[in-house]
Amino acid sequence: MFSKTCEYAIKACIYIASQSLVQKRVGIKDIAQAIESPEAFTGKIMQVLSKNHIVDSVKGPHGGFEIPESAMKEKKLAEVVRAMDGDDIFKSCGLGLKECSGANPCPLHRQFAKIRADITKLLETTTLFDVATGLADGLTFLKR
Amino acid sequence: MFSKTCEYAIKACIYIASQSLVQKRVGIKDIAQAIESPEAFTGKIMQVLSKNHIVDSVKGPHGGFEIPESAMKEKKLAEVVRAMDGDDIFKSCGLGLKECSGANPCPLHRQFAKIRADITKLLETTTLFDVATGLADGLTFLKR
DNA sequence: TCAATAAAAGATAAAAAAGTCTTTTATTGT
DNA sequence: ACAATAAAAGACTTTTTTATCTTTTATTGA
Ligand code: FES
Ligand code: FES
């Protein structure tokens, strides 16, 4: 569904958001621990998220990453996915045809179009705030 | 969604099925041409499909692959997917947690579970016959 | 029986994804 | 100013996926 990189990115964002809810800035080590990701690789991913203005990064002592509450209420999961995996999941053919089109449909076009629309809706409507609260409340988990 | 290998496999099966509908056995070259896949790689994929009894293979002159009409009415797309990609798509967590479980749900568990169920239903209920007819009738396509 | 045909099997190769290590840059508090 | 901290940037390595090439095995029909 998503690349490993994208999975890490989504989890990292949710974790950062949940910590930002209690005014805590988190470092790469914290993140890697919280989402069970390799530390150095997580650093690379954070660079992309930071460049795409999905998270705010602060260098130096007491630095780290954060997502202001106002921002996390705006940022959709779709933005994270697009930053990491591009928009393949939103528009490409499930059987890998060069382009998905009703005019030249693959044998599963109708069914896939429905599923893709569901995925798109989920990602385009869910904000980081939406998912961060469940984590903060201990209702959902990012590892195990 | 699926690996490239799996996409080729699904398309190959659909093509073979559609040709079997008109009593035509097809070779690797035909298949590779019909689904725009690399020929040698397609051969490898056919080995797996053949070993998993998803297609029948015949060596020698006039040999090739076929799927008897009775068989294609039984074979579900899910069998093809399982043979190539395993059952990850049917059961694993969308965010990559070691296992998907309601007891230890990731923040997107409920939404993913729904989408996964839809995908599963599609793959478990659609037979090769179902999709082969659309192709045979020129309503659907495997390339472009 | 033997030449031609076509898939199976095996050994590599190339490309992409995932992951690591080292150096640089920015920030902070003393 | 400067030592310590932490992310950014860059160069690399490893693993997995995708793809190719060669050899072997089975089948056919002349
Ligand atoms: S053409 Fe394949 S999903 Fe639309
Ligand atoms: S735990 Fe993630 S989808 Fe179920």
PDB file of C-alpha atoms in Angstrom, chain B residues 20-144:
ATOM      1  CA  SER B  20      -8.531 -20.142 -23.627  1.00  0.00           C
ATOM      2  CA  LEU B  21     -12.126 -19.035 -24.131  1.00  0.00           C
ATOM      3  CA  VAL B  22     -11.504 -19.384 -27.849  1.00  0.00           C
ATOM      4  CA  GLN B  23      -9.427 -22.563 -27.465  1.00  0.00           C
ATOM      5  CA  LYS B  24      -6.125 -20.835 -28.001  1.00  0.00           C
ATOM      6  CA  ARG B  25      -3.031 -21.879 -26.123  1.00  0.00           C
ATOM      7  CA  VAL B  26      -0.547 -18.998 -25.770  1.00  0.00           C
ATOM      8  CA  GLY B  27       3.228 -18.867 -25.451  1.00  0.00           C
ATOM      9  CA  ILE B  28       5.416 -16.606 -23.356  1.00  0.00           C
ATOM     10  CA  LYS B  29       6.059 -14.315 -26.311  1.00  0.00           C
ATOM     11  CA  ASP B  30       2.355 -13.835 -26.936  1.00  0.00           C
ATOM     12  CA  ILE B  31       1.761 -13.099 -23.286  1.00  0.00           C
ATOM     13  CA  ALA B  32       4.637 -10.647 -22.987  1.00  0.00           C
ATOM     14  CA  GLN B  33       3.343  -8.839 -26.031  1.00  0.00           C
ATOM     15  CA  ALA B  34      -0.246  -8.796 -24.852  1.00  0.00           C
ATOM     16  CA  ILE B  35       0.537  -7.398 -21.422  1.00  0.00           C
ATOM     17  CA  GLU B  36       3.660  -5.375 -22.263  1.00  0.00           C
ATOM     18  CA  SER B  37       5.965  -7.251 -19.936  1.00  0.00           C
ATOM     19  CA  PRO B  38       9.601  -8.270 -20.364  1.00  0.00           C
ATOM     20  CA  GLU B  39       9.659 -11.668 -21.988  1.00  0.00           C
ATOM     21  CA  ALA B  40      12.191 -13.471 -19.794  1.00  0.00           C
ATOM     22  CA  PHE B  41      10.686 -12.108 -16.632  1.00  0.00           C
ATOM     23  CA  THR B  42       7.287 -13.224 -17.790  1.00  0.00           C
ATOM     24  CA  GLY B  43       8.714 -16.715 -18.162  1.00  0.00           C
ATOM     25  CA  LYS B  44       9.746 -16.670 -14.513  1.00  0.00           C
ATOM     26  CA  ILE B  45       6.320 -15.557 -13.461  1.00  0.00           C
ATOM     27  CA  MET B  46       4.678 -18.287 -15.500  1.00  0.00           C
ATOM     28  CA  GLN B  47       6.783 -20.857 -13.677  1.00  0.00           C
ATOM     29  CA  VAL B  48       5.278 -19.739 -10.401  1.00  0.00           C
ATOM     30  CA  LEU B  49       1.744 -19.666 -11.753  1.00  0.00           C
ATOM     31  CA  SER B  50       2.237 -23.104 -13.224  1.00  0.00           C
ATOM     32  CA  LYS B  51       3.656 -24.549  -9.996  1.00  0.00           C
ATOM     33  CA  ASN B  52       0.669 -23.165  -8.148  1.00  0.00           C
ATOM     34  CA  HIS B  53      -1.668 -24.840 -10.634  1.00  0.00           C
ATOM     35  CA  ILE B  54      -3.181 -21.554 -11.641  1.00  0.00           C
ATOM     36  CA  VAL B  55      -2.346 -22.164 -15.291  1.00  0.00           C
ATOM     37  CA  ASP B  56      -1.662 -25.374 -17.190  1.00  0.00           C
ATOM     38  CA  SER B  57       1.577 -25.476 -19.101  1.00  0.00           C
ATOM     39  CA  VAL B  58       2.515 -27.642 -22.033  1.00  0.00           C
ATOM     40  CA  LYS B  59       6.069 -27.967 -23.334  1.00  0.00           C
ATOM     41  CA  GLY B  60       7.208 -28.548 -26.857  1.00  0.00           C
ATOM     42  CA  PRO B  61       5.821 -27.531 -30.254  1.00  0.00           C
ATOM     43  CA  HIS B  62       2.354 -25.996 -30.062  1.00  0.00           C
ATOM     44  CA  GLY B  63       2.907 -25.826 -26.333  1.00  0.00           C
ATOM     45  CA  GLY B  64       2.162 -22.879 -24.129  1.00  0.00           C
ATOM     46  CA  PHE B  65      -0.246 -21.978 -21.380  1.00  0.00           C
ATOM     47  CA  GLU B  66      -3.954 -22.393 -20.947  1.00  0.00           C
ATOM     48  CA  ILE B  67      -6.691 -22.338 -18.355  1.00  0.00           C
ATOM     49  CA  PRO B  68      -9.611 -24.672 -18.988  1.00  0.00           C
ATOM     50  CA  GLU B  69     -12.929 -22.868 -18.906  1.00  0.00           C
ATOM     51  CA  SER B  70     -14.112 -24.951 -15.978  1.00  0.00           C
ATOM     52  CA  ALA B  71     -10.986 -23.975 -14.024  1.00  0.00           C
ATOM     53  CA  MET B  72     -11.173 -20.283 -14.811  1.00  0.00           C
ATOM     54  CA  LYS B  73     -14.687 -20.222 -13.406  1.00  0.00           C
ATOM     55  CA  GLU B  74     -13.276 -21.489 -10.104  1.00  0.00           C
ATOM     56  CA  LYS B  75      -9.994 -19.592  -9.851  1.00  0.00           C
ATOM     57  CA  LYS B  76     -10.283 -16.341  -7.941  1.00  0.00           C
ATOM     58  CA  LEU B  77      -7.926 -13.395  -8.430  1.00  0.00           C
ATOM     59  CA  ALA B  78      -6.997 -13.861  -4.780  1.00  0.00           C
ATOM     60  CA  GLU B  79      -5.208 -17.108  -5.649  1.00  0.00           C
ATOM     61  CA  VAL B  80      -3.018 -15.315  -8.145  1.00  0.00           C
ATOM     62  CA  VAL B  81      -2.216 -12.558  -5.681  1.00  0.00           C
ATOM     63  CA  ARG B  82      -1.421 -15.017  -2.922  1.00  0.00           C
ATOM     64  CA  ALA B  83       0.887 -16.988  -5.191  1.00  0.00           C
ATOM     65  CA  MET B  84       2.911 -13.881  -6.066  1.00  0.00           C
ATOM     66  CA  ASP B  85       2.706 -11.515  -3.102  1.00  0.00           C
ATOM     67  CA  GLY B  86       1.629 -13.772  -0.259  1.00  0.00           C
ATOM     68  CA  ASP B  87      -1.270 -12.719   1.908  1.00  0.00           C
ATOM     69  CA  ASP B  88       0.093  -9.394   3.091  1.00  0.00           C
ATOM     70  CA  ILE B  89      -2.557  -7.416   1.288  1.00  0.00           C
ATOM     71  CA  PHE B  90      -5.267  -9.452   2.963  1.00  0.00           C
ATOM     72  CA  LYS B  91      -4.061  -9.212   6.522  1.00  0.00           C
ATOM     73  CA  SER B  92      -1.190  -6.867   7.270  1.00  0.00           C
ATOM     74  CA  CYS B  93      -1.367  -3.469   8.955  1.00  0.00           C
ATOM     75  CA  GLY B  94      -1.510  -0.493   6.631  1.00  0.00           C
ATOM     76  CA  LEU B  95       1.058   1.319   8.724  1.00  0.00           C
ATOM     77  CA  GLY B  96       3.359  -1.684   8.958  1.00  0.00           C
ATOM     78  CA  LEU B  97       2.802  -2.740  12.560  1.00  0.00           C
ATOM     79  CA  LYS B  98       4.012  -6.302  13.094  1.00  0.00           C
ATOM     80  CA  GLU B  99       0.444  -7.500  13.159  1.00  0.00           C
ATOM     81  CA  CYS B 100      -2.884  -5.881  12.598  1.00  0.00           C
ATOM     82  CA  SER B 101      -5.138  -6.394  15.582  1.00  0.00           C
ATOM     83  CA  GLY B 102      -8.081  -4.647  17.105  1.00  0.00           C
ATOM     84  CA  ALA B 103      -6.440  -5.085  20.504  1.00  0.00           C
ATOM     85  CA  ASN B 104      -3.378  -3.064  19.480  1.00  0.00           C
ATOM     86  CA  PRO B 105      -4.748  -0.939  16.673  1.00  0.00           C
ATOM     87  CA  CYS B 106      -2.713   1.580  14.721  1.00  0.00           C
ATOM     88  CA  PRO B 107      -4.314   5.007  14.332  1.00  0.00           C
ATOM     89  CA  LEU B 108      -5.838   4.030  11.009  1.00  0.00           C
ATOM     90  CA  HIS B 109      -6.899   0.509  11.887  1.00  0.00           C
ATOM     91  CA  ARG B 110     -10.659   0.969  11.584  1.00  0.00           C
ATOM     92  CA  GLN B 111     -10.448   2.748   8.270  1.00  0.00           C
ATOM     93  CA  PHE B 112      -7.850   0.365   6.843  1.00  0.00           C
ATOM     94  CA  ALA B 113      -9.740  -2.699   7.987  1.00  0.00           C
ATOM     95  CA  LYS B 114     -12.683  -1.520   5.926  1.00  0.00           C
ATOM     96  CA  ILE B 115     -10.606  -0.875   2.828  1.00  0.00           C
ATOM     97  CA  ARG B 116      -8.764  -4.164   3.197  1.00  0.00           C
ATOM     98  CA  ALA B 117     -12.064  -5.987   3.519  1.00  0.00           C
ATOM     99  CA  ASP B 118     -13.245  -4.367   0.291  1.00  0.00           C
ATOM    100  CA  ILE B 119     -10.069  -5.391  -1.505  1.00  0.00           C
ATOM    101  CA  THR B 120     -10.327  -8.885  -0.116  1.00  0.00           C
ATOM    102  CA  LYS B 121     -13.929  -9.200  -1.183  1.00  0.00           C
ATOM    103  CA  LEU B 122     -13.079  -8.051  -4.682  1.00  0.00           C
ATOM    104  CA  LEU B 123     -10.207 -10.494  -5.033  1.00  0.00           C
ATOM    105  CA  GLU B 124     -11.916 -13.415  -3.332  1.00  0.00           C
ATOM    106  CA  THR B 125     -15.119 -13.159  -5.333  1.00  0.00           C
ATOM    107  CA  THR B 126     -13.863 -12.247  -8.797  1.00  0.00           C
ATOM    108  CA  THR B 127     -12.979 -15.240 -10.961  1.00  0.00           C
ATOM    109  CA  LEU B 128     -10.653 -15.258 -13.929  1.00  0.00           C
ATOM    110  CA  PHE B 129     -13.691 -16.022 -16.077  1.00  0.00           C
ATOM    111  CA  ASP B 130     -15.401 -12.882 -14.808  1.00  0.00           C
ATOM    112  CA  VAL B 131     -12.568 -10.653 -16.019  1.00  0.00           C
ATOM    113  CA  ALA B 132     -11.591 -12.663 -19.101  1.00  0.00           C
ATOM    114  CA  THR B 133     -14.932 -12.087 -20.792  1.00  0.00           C
ATOM    115  CA  GLY B 134     -14.631  -8.299 -20.679  1.00  0.00           C
ATOM    116  CA  LEU B 135     -11.243  -8.554 -22.328  1.00  0.00           C
ATOM    117  CA  ALA B 136     -12.477 -11.009 -24.944  1.00  0.00           C
ATOM    118  CA  ASP B 137     -15.356  -8.661 -25.731  1.00  0.00           C
ATOM    119  CA  GLY B 138     -13.000  -5.716 -26.197  1.00  0.00           C
ATOM    120  CA  LEU B 139     -14.471  -3.843 -23.257  1.00  0.00           C
ATOM    121  CA  THR B 140     -11.303  -3.847 -21.178  1.00  0.00           C
ATOM    122  CA  PHE B 141      -7.589  -3.650 -21.896  1.00  0.00           C
ATOM    123  CA  LEU B 142      -4.274  -4.945 -20.606  1.00  0.00           C
ATOM    124  CA  LYS B 143      -1.999  -2.295 -22.017  1.00  0.00           C
ATOM    125  CA  ARG B 144      -1.628   1.437 -22.813  1.00  0.00           C
TER     126      ARG B 144
END
